[in-house]
Amino acid sequence: MVNFIIKNIAQRIVLLIFISIISHAIVHLAPGEPSLVDPSNPRMKAEDIQKIRAAFHLDEPIHIQYVFWLKDLFTGELKSFKDNQPVLGKIWDRFLNSLPLFILGTLITWFLAFPVGIQAALNRGSTFDKTGTFLSYAMISIPGFFLSYIVIIFMVKTFDVPVIGMRTFGLEDSSLLFQSMDRIWHLTIPALMSAIVGTAVLSRYVRSQMLEVINQDYIRTARAVGFSNDTVIYRHALRNALLPFITMFGLTIPGLIGGSVIFETIFAWPGMGRLGYEAILSRDFPVILTLNFISAILVLIGTFVSDILYAIVDPRIKF
Amino acid sequence: MNPPTAIIEADALPPQMGLFQERWEFFKRNRMAHASALFLMSLMILAILGKVLTSAVVVFDPKAVRLSEKFLPPLTPFTSEITPKEDRPAFGIYLLGTDELGRDVFARMLEGTSVSLTIGFVAVGISITVGVFFGGLAGYYGRKKLGFITVDTLIMRFVDIMLCFPTFFLILTVVALLPPSIYNIMIIIGLTSWMGTARFVRAEFLSLRELDFVTAAKSQAIPEWRIIFIHMTPNAMAPVLVSATIGVASAILTESALSFLGFGVQPPDATWGNILSDGKQFIFDAPWLTFIPGISILIVVLAFNLCGEGLREAFDPKLRKAR
C-alpha cells in the first residue's frame, strides 16, 4: 500500500513538471505580450516598455524565464504584471469566493443526479425514464450562457430576487440575517446553472451503472433469498453501483477553475474562473500560468484521491 | 488457381447483411436517433445550399446593412421605400426578422449554418486524426522500447498530461493570445480534444494486434504503417465514430461559448454563436435575436448527441441487449 502510494505520488510529480513546462511554453511562445495590450496609451513610452520588460524578465531566454517563474512561485514572490500584487494572494482571495459556488454546485449535482438516475433505472422504459433521458440530453445540448440569460430574466421578473454579483451593494449595515439571506439568493442561481450539465451527465451514468448491476446474478440471488425489494436495491445493488462514482468525485475537483469561466462571467462572480479570464485579457502571464498550474495540481490530487479511495473501498483491487 | 476459390465461395453461406447494414437496421429502430440522423443530413444539405446562396445570390446577402429596417420582428413583409430594391430580402419578407444593423437574420443564420458545421467537422477531423495516429502507435508498438521507456508509456503519459489541462481555460488562453481567426479556433478545439479518441483506439488496437489478420498481413511483409492505418484502423473505427458525432456537438458548443466571451469567430463572418452573443444585448427589445440562434444551437447539438448515442447502442452489443 505504502509502496503504491509513493510510486503514485512520484509519477504525478513527474507529470506535473512536464505540465508546467508545456504550459509555460504555450503561454510564452504564443504571440502577444503584456506590453502590447494597450498600444495606444500615450503614457506608455518605449523606455517604459523596456523597463517593464526588464522587471519581469521578459528579455531573458524562455528557459531562464521558466526558472524565474518557478523560483518566484515557490518563494511566494510572484507578482502579477497588471497590478503588482502577489499572485498567490490574489488567487487565494478568488478561491475563497469560488469555493461556496463549487460546493453548492456539487451538492446539487449529486443530490439530484442519484435519485433521478436510480429511479430511471428501476423503471426502465417508463415515461419518467424517457422524459429524464430526453431532458438530460437537452440540458447537455443547451449553451450554458443562453439558458442562464433566460433564467436570470425569469427569476428577476417573477420573484424579484437579485442574482448578479456576490452581494447586493449597500446592504453592509443591515442585520446579519438579512445579509445572509441576500448572499444565499445570490449564490443559488449561479450554483444551479453550473450544476445543470453535471447533473445531466451524472444521472445518465448512475442509470446505466444501476442497470448493469441490477442484471447481475447476485441480485437475483438476493431476491431469491427473499429480501424485500428495498433491501435488495438500496443495500445490495446501490452499493455496488456506487463504486465507479468514487472516481468521478475525484474528477470534479478541477471543475473549480475550468468549468466556471462562463458562469462566473455571466453572474459577475469574482471567482477563480473570472480571474483567469481577466488575466487572459490583460496578458497577465504569471496569473495565467499559476492558475493553469494549480488546476493541474487539482486534477492530479483528484485522480490520486480517487485511486486511493477506490483501492480502499473495493476489496477486489490489489496492489 | 481460380476454379477452387470459386467453388469455396459458392459453398460458403453469405451473411444476410453486411456489418454496417445490420448496424444501420438496428440504429433505425431507435426512432429519436434515426430522426436526428435524417435531420442532420438535411441540415448539411441546407448548409451547402446556404453557402452557395449567401455567396452567390444577392437577395441572400447576409452582410447587406439596411439601417432604416433594424429590429423588425420575424415575418415582417418588406415594405420600405428607402432601401434600394437590390437589398430586398429573399421572398420579400424578413422570415426571421432583422438585427441591430437591419441585416436579414435568415440570411445570417443560413451563412452561420455552414460556418458552425464546418467548425464542428474540421475540429473533430483534426482531433480524430491526431487521436487515431497516437492511439494506433501506442497500441501497435506498445512494447517497443525507446531507450528506457516504452512507446506506449511515452504516448499514454503525454495523453495524461494533456488531460490535466483545464480544456476550456487552455482553449481560451491560446485563442486569446493568437490572432483571432476561424482556422485557429478549429485547430485549437481539435488539438485539445483528441485524448479520448487516442485511448479508445489504443484499447481496440491492443486486442486487434493479436488477431490472425494482422499476423497474416505481417507475414506478407506489408509495411507496418500500412498494417496500422489501412488494415487495423478501419476495424477500430466504431467507437471513434461515436465519439466523433458527440465531438461535433461539443465543438459547436465550445465555439458559441468562445463567441460569448468575445474570442469566437469575428464579424462580419456569422456563426450561430456570435449571432447569439451579439443578440443578447437586445434581449428585451429584440428577443428573436437571442432565441432563434439559441434554440437552433440547442436543436442541432441535441440531434448530434442523440445520433451519437444511437450509434453507440448500435455498435455496442452489450448495450443492445440491455435495451
XYZ file of C-alpha atoms in Angstrom:
642
model
C 0.000 0.000 0.000
C 2.709 2.448 1.055
C 4.767 1.461 -1.968
C 1.798 2.050 -4.215
C 1.172 5.489 -2.760
C 4.805 6.556 -3.034
C 5.069 5.340 -6.622
C 1.802 7.064 -7.465
C 2.922 10.374 -5.982
C 6.291 10.207 -7.723
C 4.596 9.620 -11.072
C 2.322 12.544 -10.531
C 5.171 14.881 -9.635
C 6.954 13.991 -12.881
C 3.711 14.669 -14.770
C 3.370 17.990 -13.005
C 6.849 19.115 -14.056
C 6.080 18.320 -17.690
C 2.737 20.113 -17.437
C 4.377 23.238 -16.066
C 6.982 23.203 -18.845
C 4.371 22.766 -21.573
C 2.015 25.405 -20.251
C 4.881 27.841 -19.777
C 5.974 27.235 -23.341
C 2.450 27.655 -24.741
C 1.847 30.937 -22.970
C 5.231 32.446 -23.733
C 5.612 31.263 -27.314
C 2.197 32.475 -28.411
C 2.279 35.928 -29.968
C 1.023 38.860 -27.933
C 2.770 40.454 -24.980
C 1.642 42.313 -21.891
C 3.170 45.495 -23.266
C 1.113 45.216 -26.441
C -2.294 45.154 -24.771
C -2.723 48.889 -24.795
C -0.535 50.210 -27.620
C -2.450 53.468 -27.967
C -1.855 54.506 -24.351
C 0.140 57.749 -24.657
C 1.707 57.308 -21.226
C 3.440 54.093 -22.340
C 6.739 55.231 -23.815
C 9.309 52.963 -25.381
C 11.602 53.230 -22.354
C 8.700 52.360 -20.016
C 8.083 49.225 -22.008
C 11.792 48.430 -21.788
C 11.706 48.941 -18.030
C 8.669 46.709 -17.628
C 10.177 44.014 -19.811
C 13.350 44.037 -17.746
C 11.465 43.975 -14.452
C 9.520 40.889 -15.435
C 12.489 39.121 -17.062
C 10.746 39.211 -20.438
C 14.040 39.733 -22.258
C 15.618 36.549 -20.935
C 15.531 33.337 -22.971
C 12.459 31.229 -22.324
C 14.067 28.535 -20.136
C 15.529 31.191 -17.839
C 12.070 32.765 -17.609
C 10.737 29.357 -16.608
C 13.256 29.059 -13.797
C 12.433 32.573 -12.613
C 8.737 31.749 -12.646
C 9.163 28.550 -10.616
C 11.506 30.240 -8.136
C 9.160 33.173 -7.633
C 6.158 30.865 -7.350
C 7.654 28.798 -4.559
C 9.066 31.725 -2.629
C 5.711 33.492 -2.932
C 7.375 36.437 -4.657
C 5.476 36.046 -7.908
C 3.841 39.342 -8.841
C 1.043 39.993 -11.273
C 2.011 42.048 -14.343
C -1.186 44.011 -14.078
C -1.243 45.455 -10.564
C 1.969 44.148 -8.998
C 0.054 42.227 -6.321
C 1.344 38.818 -5.185
C -0.244 36.202 -7.443
C -0.818 33.613 -4.751
C -2.677 36.080 -2.549
C -4.880 37.146 -5.444
C -5.710 33.562 -6.318
C -6.379 32.674 -2.698
C -8.938 35.507 -2.383
C -10.707 34.377 -5.516
C -10.508 30.736 -4.418
C -12.429 31.574 -1.251
C -15.119 33.169 -3.438
C -15.294 30.223 -5.824
C -15.456 27.645 -3.076
C -19.084 28.148 -1.916
C -20.255 28.178 -5.534
C -18.392 24.962 -6.220
C -19.559 23.203 -3.050
C -23.205 24.123 -3.563
C -22.999 23.187 -7.253
C -21.519 19.796 -6.430
C -24.108 19.164 -3.723
C -26.944 19.987 -6.119
C -25.423 17.751 -8.790
C -25.041 14.736 -6.536
C -28.317 15.094 -4.666
C -30.299 15.455 -7.893
C -28.465 13.008 -10.121
C -28.591 9.956 -7.863
C -32.352 9.779 -7.136
C -33.166 10.587 -10.764
C -30.718 8.042 -12.150
C -31.800 5.266 -9.768
C -35.491 5.867 -10.410
C -34.899 5.885 -14.153
C -33.009 2.599 -13.970
C -35.629 0.889 -11.770
C -38.481 1.931 -14.040
C -36.709 1.385 -17.322
C -38.824 2.341 -20.318
C -41.352 4.262 -18.222
C -42.444 7.799 -19.021
C -40.185 9.053 -16.210
C -37.191 7.294 -17.718
C -37.874 8.566 -21.223
C -38.517 12.165 -20.133
C -35.443 12.073 -17.923
C -33.259 10.790 -20.724
C -34.541 13.369 -23.164
C -34.248 16.205 -20.640
C -30.705 15.278 -19.741
C -29.714 15.345 -23.401
C -31.422 18.695 -23.797
C -29.541 20.041 -20.763
C -26.205 18.864 -22.183
C -27.024 20.429 -25.542
C -28.161 23.888 -24.497
C -25.482 26.605 -24.479
C -24.974 27.410 -20.793
C -24.997 31.180 -21.196
C -28.194 31.106 -23.261
C -30.025 29.182 -20.541
C -28.537 31.443 -17.864
C -29.865 34.551 -19.552
C -33.355 33.090 -19.789
C -33.245 32.031 -16.140
C -31.925 35.415 -14.984
C -34.726 37.266 -16.747
C -37.303 34.808 -15.496
C -36.119 34.946 -11.872
C -35.828 38.719 -11.763
C -39.223 39.256 -13.387
C -41.190 36.692 -11.364
C -39.512 36.603 -7.964
C -37.815 39.989 -7.871
C -34.661 38.476 -6.433
C -31.123 39.724 -7.024
C -28.936 37.327 -8.993
C -25.895 39.218 -10.284
C -22.729 39.541 -8.215
C -21.954 38.137 -4.785
C -23.988 40.530 -2.665
C -26.322 43.480 -3.037
C -24.476 46.769 -2.900
C -25.364 48.899 0.112
C -26.540 46.127 2.436
C -23.387 46.168 4.593
C -25.132 47.854 7.543
C -28.203 45.629 7.619
C -28.769 42.808 10.079
C -26.864 39.562 9.797
C -29.974 37.587 8.888
C -30.788 39.923 6.063
C -27.237 39.822 4.759
C -27.026 36.048 4.788
C -30.392 35.749 3.032
C -29.052 38.091 0.392
C -25.907 36.029 -0.009
C -27.918 32.836 -0.387
C -30.088 34.352 -3.118
C -27.014 35.472 -4.981
C -25.447 32.041 -4.636
C -28.384 29.852 -5.644
C -28.863 30.644 -9.323
C -25.190 30.507 -10.389
C -24.724 27.264 -8.471
C -27.844 25.795 -10.062
C -26.730 26.826 -13.545
C -23.250 25.392 -13.129
C -24.741 22.171 -11.747
C -27.037 21.510 -14.697
C -24.624 19.860 -17.106
C -23.052 17.825 -14.318
C -26.451 16.623 -13.150
C -27.454 15.562 -16.646
C -24.247 13.634 -17.268
C -24.084 12.072 -13.828
C -27.707 10.904 -13.817
C -27.091 9.110 -17.122
C -24.067 7.371 -15.614
C -25.998 6.383 -12.495
C -28.762 4.976 -14.650
C -26.512 2.817 -16.817
C -24.448 1.702 -13.836
C -27.573 0.727 -11.910
C -28.956 -1.158 -14.929
C -25.770 -3.150 -15.193
C -25.758 -4.098 -11.514
C -29.452 -5.000 -11.374
C -28.974 -7.684 -14.014
C -26.157 -9.393 -12.088
C -26.514 -12.859 -10.623
C -26.030 -11.797 -7.019
C -29.044 -9.513 -7.240
C -31.158 -12.411 -8.476
C -29.800 -14.486 -5.604
C -30.663 -11.774 -3.112
C -34.183 -11.653 -4.469
C -34.432 -15.439 -4.361
C -33.402 -15.450 -0.709
C -36.472 -13.311 -0.129
C -35.115 -9.909 0.846
C -37.559 -7.091 0.360
C -37.269 -5.027 -2.782
C -35.881 -2.019 -0.906
C -33.179 -4.059 0.790
C -32.096 -5.582 -2.486
C -31.950 -2.270 -4.282
C -30.524 0.022 -1.641
C -28.293 -2.361 0.240
C -27.073 -4.771 -2.420
C -27.443 -3.088 -5.781
C -26.761 0.555 -4.936
C -23.580 -0.141 -3.014
C -22.081 -1.936 -5.967
C -23.333 0.626 -8.432
C -21.711 3.395 -6.379
C -18.156 2.156 -6.896
C -17.310 3.971 -10.143
C -18.590 7.254 -8.747
C -15.733 7.425 -6.306
C -13.570 8.020 -9.357
C -15.937 10.700 -10.578
C -15.862 12.503 -7.274
C -12.118 12.971 -7.583
C -12.528 14.269 -11.096
C -14.973 17.018 -10.147
C -12.316 18.918 -8.162
C -10.675 20.588 -11.201
C -14.102 21.989 -12.160
C -13.248 24.696 -9.630
C -11.357 26.628 -12.316
C -12.056 25.386 -15.806
C -15.784 24.873 -15.579
C -16.587 28.205 -14.051
C -15.258 30.760 -16.544
C -18.559 31.225 -18.376
C -20.840 31.215 -15.354
C -18.643 33.466 -13.260
C -18.526 35.919 -16.159
C -22.311 35.917 -16.610
C -23.095 36.270 -12.939
C -20.242 38.715 -12.258
C -18.978 36.343 -9.588
C -15.443 37.282 -8.528
C -14.061 33.752 -8.564
C -11.058 31.943 -9.999
C -12.530 31.393 -13.452
C -13.130 35.075 -13.891
C -9.689 35.898 -12.546
C -8.313 33.673 -15.305
C -10.461 35.362 -17.906
C -9.339 38.824 -16.794
C -5.720 37.671 -16.726
C -6.015 36.357 -20.278
C -7.491 39.657 -21.445
C -4.574 41.625 -19.994
C -1.861 39.058 -20.913
C -1.083 38.669 -17.222
C 1.262 35.702 -17.719
C 2.086 34.925 -14.064
C -1.603 34.658 -13.172
C -2.481 32.549 -16.228
C 0.440 30.209 -15.619
C -0.178 29.835 -11.922
C -3.890 29.159 -12.451
C -3.033 26.524 -15.046
C -0.506 25.011 -12.663
C -2.935 24.979 -9.744
C -5.659 23.387 -11.784
C -3.228 20.708 -12.964
C -2.370 20.077 -9.308
C -6.080 19.829 -8.564
C -6.562 17.261 -11.345
C -3.657 15.198 -10.073
C -4.886 15.370 -6.474
C -8.362 14.419 -7.671
C -7.223 11.342 -9.564
C -4.880 10.403 -6.738
C -7.652 10.597 -4.135
C -9.976 8.551 -6.312
C -7.310 5.900 -6.941
C -6.702 5.524 -3.218
C -10.410 5.566 -2.307
C -11.151 3.017 -4.982
C -8.495 0.714 -3.596
C -9.841 1.117 -0.076
C -13.492 0.574 -0.945
C -13.190 -2.215 -3.479
C -11.516 -5.266 -1.916
C -11.107 -6.827 -5.368
C -8.359 -4.350 -6.204
C -4.936 -5.436 -5.028
C -1.659 -3.609 -5.102
C -5.830 -21.445 -59.032
C -9.117 -19.728 -59.778
C -11.696 -22.544 -60.048
C -11.284 -23.927 -56.447
C -11.735 -20.462 -54.971
C -14.954 -20.048 -56.898
C -16.327 -23.307 -55.541
C -15.495 -22.400 -51.974
C -17.149 -19.020 -52.373
C -20.289 -20.649 -53.706
C -20.358 -23.135 -50.829
C -19.975 -20.567 -48.109
C -23.162 -19.118 -46.714
C -23.006 -15.408 -47.379
C -24.091 -13.298 -44.420
C -27.604 -11.934 -44.707
C -26.441 -8.382 -44.396
C -23.147 -6.580 -44.241
C -21.933 -5.468 -40.831
C -22.758 -1.838 -41.357
C -26.108 -2.678 -42.904
C -27.009 -4.729 -39.837
C -25.949 -1.909 -37.522
C -27.932 0.542 -39.602
C -31.037 -1.646 -39.274
C -30.588 -1.620 -35.518
C -29.872 2.105 -35.484
C -33.135 2.761 -37.317
C -35.097 1.086 -34.547
C -34.118 3.906 -32.181
C -36.602 6.388 -33.545
C -35.173 9.519 -31.951
C -31.669 8.755 -33.165
C -32.939 7.919 -36.633
C -34.909 11.144 -36.826
C -31.842 13.087 -35.646
C -29.685 11.474 -38.316
C -32.168 12.394 -41.048
C -32.443 15.905 -39.623
C -28.668 16.316 -39.631
C -28.402 15.128 -43.209
C -30.961 17.684 -44.347
C -29.138 20.300 -42.268
C -25.923 19.544 -44.121
C -27.692 19.974 -47.442
C -29.108 23.235 -46.099
C -25.628 24.343 -45.045
C -24.197 23.710 -48.504
C -27.187 25.440 -50.107
C -26.792 28.319 -47.666
C -23.104 28.672 -48.508
C -23.889 28.821 -52.198
C -26.920 31.085 -51.849
C -25.380 33.607 -49.464
C -22.233 34.000 -51.532
C -23.855 33.935 -54.980
C -27.402 35.294 -54.837
C -27.590 38.907 -53.833
C -31.026 38.749 -52.160
C -29.490 36.379 -49.603
C -26.612 38.719 -48.830
C -26.105 38.362 -45.052
C -23.938 41.479 -44.931
C -26.448 43.888 -46.501
C -26.997 46.680 -43.968
C -30.365 48.471 -44.049
C -30.313 50.939 -41.185
C -33.923 52.018 -41.712
C -35.091 48.443 -41.241
C -33.460 47.498 -37.933
C -35.116 45.370 -35.215
C -38.005 44.167 -37.347
C -39.681 41.136 -35.774
C -39.806 37.846 -37.694
C -42.227 37.529 -40.624
C -42.296 41.279 -41.343
C -43.008 41.877 -45.037
C -40.590 44.140 -46.839
C -42.332 47.458 -47.452
C -39.588 50.068 -47.136
C -39.378 52.797 -49.770
C -35.907 53.953 -48.718
C -33.979 50.725 -49.054
C -32.792 50.073 -52.616
C -34.577 47.278 -54.442
C -31.499 45.063 -54.732
C -31.247 44.835 -50.928
C -34.714 43.333 -50.775
C -34.682 40.174 -48.621
C -35.478 36.825 -50.191
C -39.191 36.288 -50.975
C -39.883 39.924 -49.981
C -40.234 39.007 -46.321
C -37.910 39.033 -43.274
C -38.527 35.405 -42.310
C -36.567 35.662 -39.049
C -36.573 39.435 -38.602
C -33.623 41.812 -38.745
C -30.873 42.691 -36.284
C -29.448 45.953 -34.941
C -27.986 46.895 -38.332
C -31.002 45.819 -40.337
C -29.291 42.691 -41.607
C -31.580 39.821 -42.530
C -31.320 37.267 -39.696
C -32.485 34.487 -42.001
C -29.584 35.085 -44.382
C -27.159 35.353 -41.466
C -28.399 32.118 -39.951
C -28.017 30.438 -43.351
C -24.433 31.649 -43.586
C -23.825 30.652 -39.969
C -25.078 27.118 -40.558
C -22.205 26.281 -42.835
C -19.623 28.099 -40.697
C -20.764 26.454 -37.453
C -20.918 22.996 -39.003
C -17.527 23.481 -40.656
C -16.011 24.392 -37.306
C -17.544 21.271 -35.771
C -16.439 18.918 -38.529
C -12.942 20.287 -39.061
C -12.216 20.386 -35.331
C -13.398 16.800 -34.949
C -11.494 15.794 -38.067
C -8.286 17.133 -36.545
C -8.946 15.529 -33.185
C -9.692 12.142 -34.785
C -6.609 12.255 -36.994
C -4.341 13.045 -34.063
C -6.155 10.583 -31.792
C -6.022 7.689 -34.277
C -2.381 8.414 -35.030
C -1.229 8.425 -31.391
C -3.642 5.708 -30.285
C -2.600 3.495 -33.195
C 1.099 3.955 -32.500
C 0.655 3.326 -28.786
C -1.466 0.233 -29.385
C 0.634 -1.295 -32.139
C 4.152 -0.559 -30.933
C 3.160 -0.813 -27.283
C 6.017 -2.976 -26.067
C 8.793 -1.468 -28.196
C 11.432 0.265 -26.138
C 12.776 3.689 -26.934
C 15.766 3.847 -24.656
C 14.446 3.224 -21.158
C 10.777 3.881 -21.855
C 8.220 2.010 -23.960
C 6.352 3.722 -26.791
C 3.087 3.000 -25.041
C 4.182 4.631 -21.780
C 5.537 7.641 -23.605
C 2.338 8.303 -25.563
C -0.079 7.493 -22.768
C 1.809 9.732 -20.301
C 1.517 12.503 -22.872
C -2.219 11.824 -23.036
C -2.343 12.056 -19.233
C -0.524 15.389 -19.360
C -2.964 16.746 -21.920
C -5.889 15.550 -19.801
C -4.579 17.542 -16.837
C -5.017 20.874 -18.572
C -8.333 22.556 -17.903
C -9.521 22.304 -21.511
C -11.739 25.343 -21.800
C -9.233 27.537 -19.990
C -6.452 26.326 -22.285
C -8.537 26.961 -25.416
C -9.387 30.413 -24.116
C -5.731 31.216 -23.378
C -4.478 30.175 -26.786
C -7.370 31.725 -28.722
C -6.895 34.990 -26.863
C -3.157 35.057 -27.489
C -3.300 34.120 -31.172
C -4.757 36.498 -33.748
C -8.491 35.789 -33.998
C -9.299 33.622 -36.981
C -11.749 30.858 -37.677
C -8.922 28.426 -38.538
C -7.168 28.964 -35.217
C -10.393 28.144 -33.403
C -10.891 24.910 -35.341
C -7.291 23.824 -34.854
C -7.265 24.563 -31.143
C -10.555 22.847 -30.411
C -9.253 19.891 -32.406
C -5.876 19.744 -30.683
C -7.378 19.830 -27.185
C -9.931 17.066 -27.670
C -8.115 14.090 -29.192
C -7.210 12.323 -25.944
C -10.436 10.303 -25.658
C -10.061 9.007 -29.214
C -6.450 8.049 -28.594
C -7.487 5.979 -25.577
C -10.291 4.168 -27.437
C -8.097 3.411 -30.421
C -5.259 2.152 -28.250
C -7.619 -0.184 -26.386
C -9.013 -1.525 -29.673
C -5.515 -1.983 -31.108
C -4.348 -3.943 -28.082
C -6.873 -6.655 -28.907
C -6.664 -6.273 -32.692
C -2.907 -6.807 -32.893
C -3.288 -10.340 -31.537
C -5.744 -11.317 -34.285
C -4.942 -13.538 -37.234
C -5.422 -10.978 -39.975
C -2.639 -8.857 -38.518
C -0.310 -11.840 -38.368
C -1.260 -12.665 -41.955
C -0.551 -9.112 -43.052
C 2.805 -9.158 -41.267
C 3.723 -12.452 -42.900
C 3.267 -10.847 -46.313
C 5.795 -8.171 -45.442
C 3.284 -5.387 -45.751
C 4.866 -2.226 -44.377
C 3.913 -1.509 -40.805
C 2.312 1.853 -41.466
C 0.011 0.136 -43.962
C -0.946 -2.509 -41.415
C -1.681 0.166 -38.828
C -3.561 2.699 -40.890
C -5.101 0.642 -43.704
C -5.707 -2.766 -42.142
C -6.250 -2.156 -38.451
C -7.672 1.356 -38.208
C -10.939 0.603 -40.084
C -11.570 -2.178 -37.564
C -11.189 0.232 -34.672
C -13.427 2.929 -36.109
C -16.722 2.104 -34.360
C -16.029 3.836 -31.014
C -14.268 6.634 -32.885
C -17.351 7.267 -34.988
C -19.479 7.521 -31.853
C -17.153 9.932 -30.090
C -16.788 11.953 -33.299
C -20.536 12.510 -33.522
C -20.656 13.715 -29.941
C -17.451 15.677 -30.538
C -19.086 17.766 -33.267
C -21.795 18.704 -30.784
C -19.334 19.826 -28.156
C -17.209 21.714 -30.704
C -20.258 23.756 -31.738
C -20.976 24.471 -28.070
C -17.359 25.447 -27.403
C -17.402 27.834 -30.354
C -20.551 29.512 -29.052
C -19.037 29.809 -25.584
C -15.908 31.398 -27.075
C -18.094 33.790 -29.057
C -19.882 34.691 -25.863
C -16.588 35.698 -24.269
C -15.656 37.664 -27.384
C -12.959 35.313 -28.695
C -15.016 33.438 -31.255
C -15.295 33.957 -34.982
C -15.026 37.679 -35.620
C -17.579 39.753 -37.557
C -18.533 40.131 -40.366
C -18.460 36.301 -40.527
C -21.602 34.958 -38.916
C -21.780 31.830 -36.795
C -24.689 30.835 -34.625
C -22.510 31.523 -31.622
C -21.750 35.118 -32.475
C -25.297 35.890 -33.672
C -26.402 34.695 -30.237
C -23.804 36.635 -28.299
C -24.432 39.825 -30.321
C -28.162 39.419 -29.870
C -28.051 39.079 -26.095
C -27.592 42.839 -25.607
C -31.001 43.383 -27.189
C -32.819 40.600 -25.397
C -35.610 42.928 -24.215
C -36.098 44.864 -27.458
C -35.490 42.061 -29.896
C -35.816 38.674 -28.170
C -35.735 36.838 -31.507
C -32.060 37.755 -31.897
C -31.323 35.624 -28.830
C -33.888 32.889 -29.159
C -33.512 31.979 -32.840
C -29.781 31.167 -32.693
C -30.049 29.793 -29.145
C -32.770 27.334 -29.996
C -31.103 26.400 -33.296
C -27.912 25.532 -31.428
C -29.926 23.560 -28.882
C -31.711 21.530 -31.556
C -28.649 20.798 -33.669
C -26.416 19.887 -30.733
C -29.218 17.745 -29.334
C -29.542 15.971 -32.685
C -25.803 15.258 -32.744
C -25.897 13.924 -29.193
C -28.933 11.693 -29.789
C -27.452 10.442 -33.036
C -24.160 9.641 -31.309
C -25.957 7.796 -28.542
C -27.941 5.801 -31.133
C -24.692 4.863 -32.875
C -23.157 3.838 -29.566
C -26.048 1.486 -28.920
C -25.922 0.109 -32.450
C -22.195 -0.624 -32.254
C -22.049 -1.964 -28.705
C -23.578 -5.436 -28.426
C -23.693 -5.143 -24.641
C -25.884 -2.048 -24.764
C -28.022 -3.615 -27.478
C -29.040 -6.426 -25.154
C -29.772 -4.064 -22.295
C -32.311 -2.048 -24.221
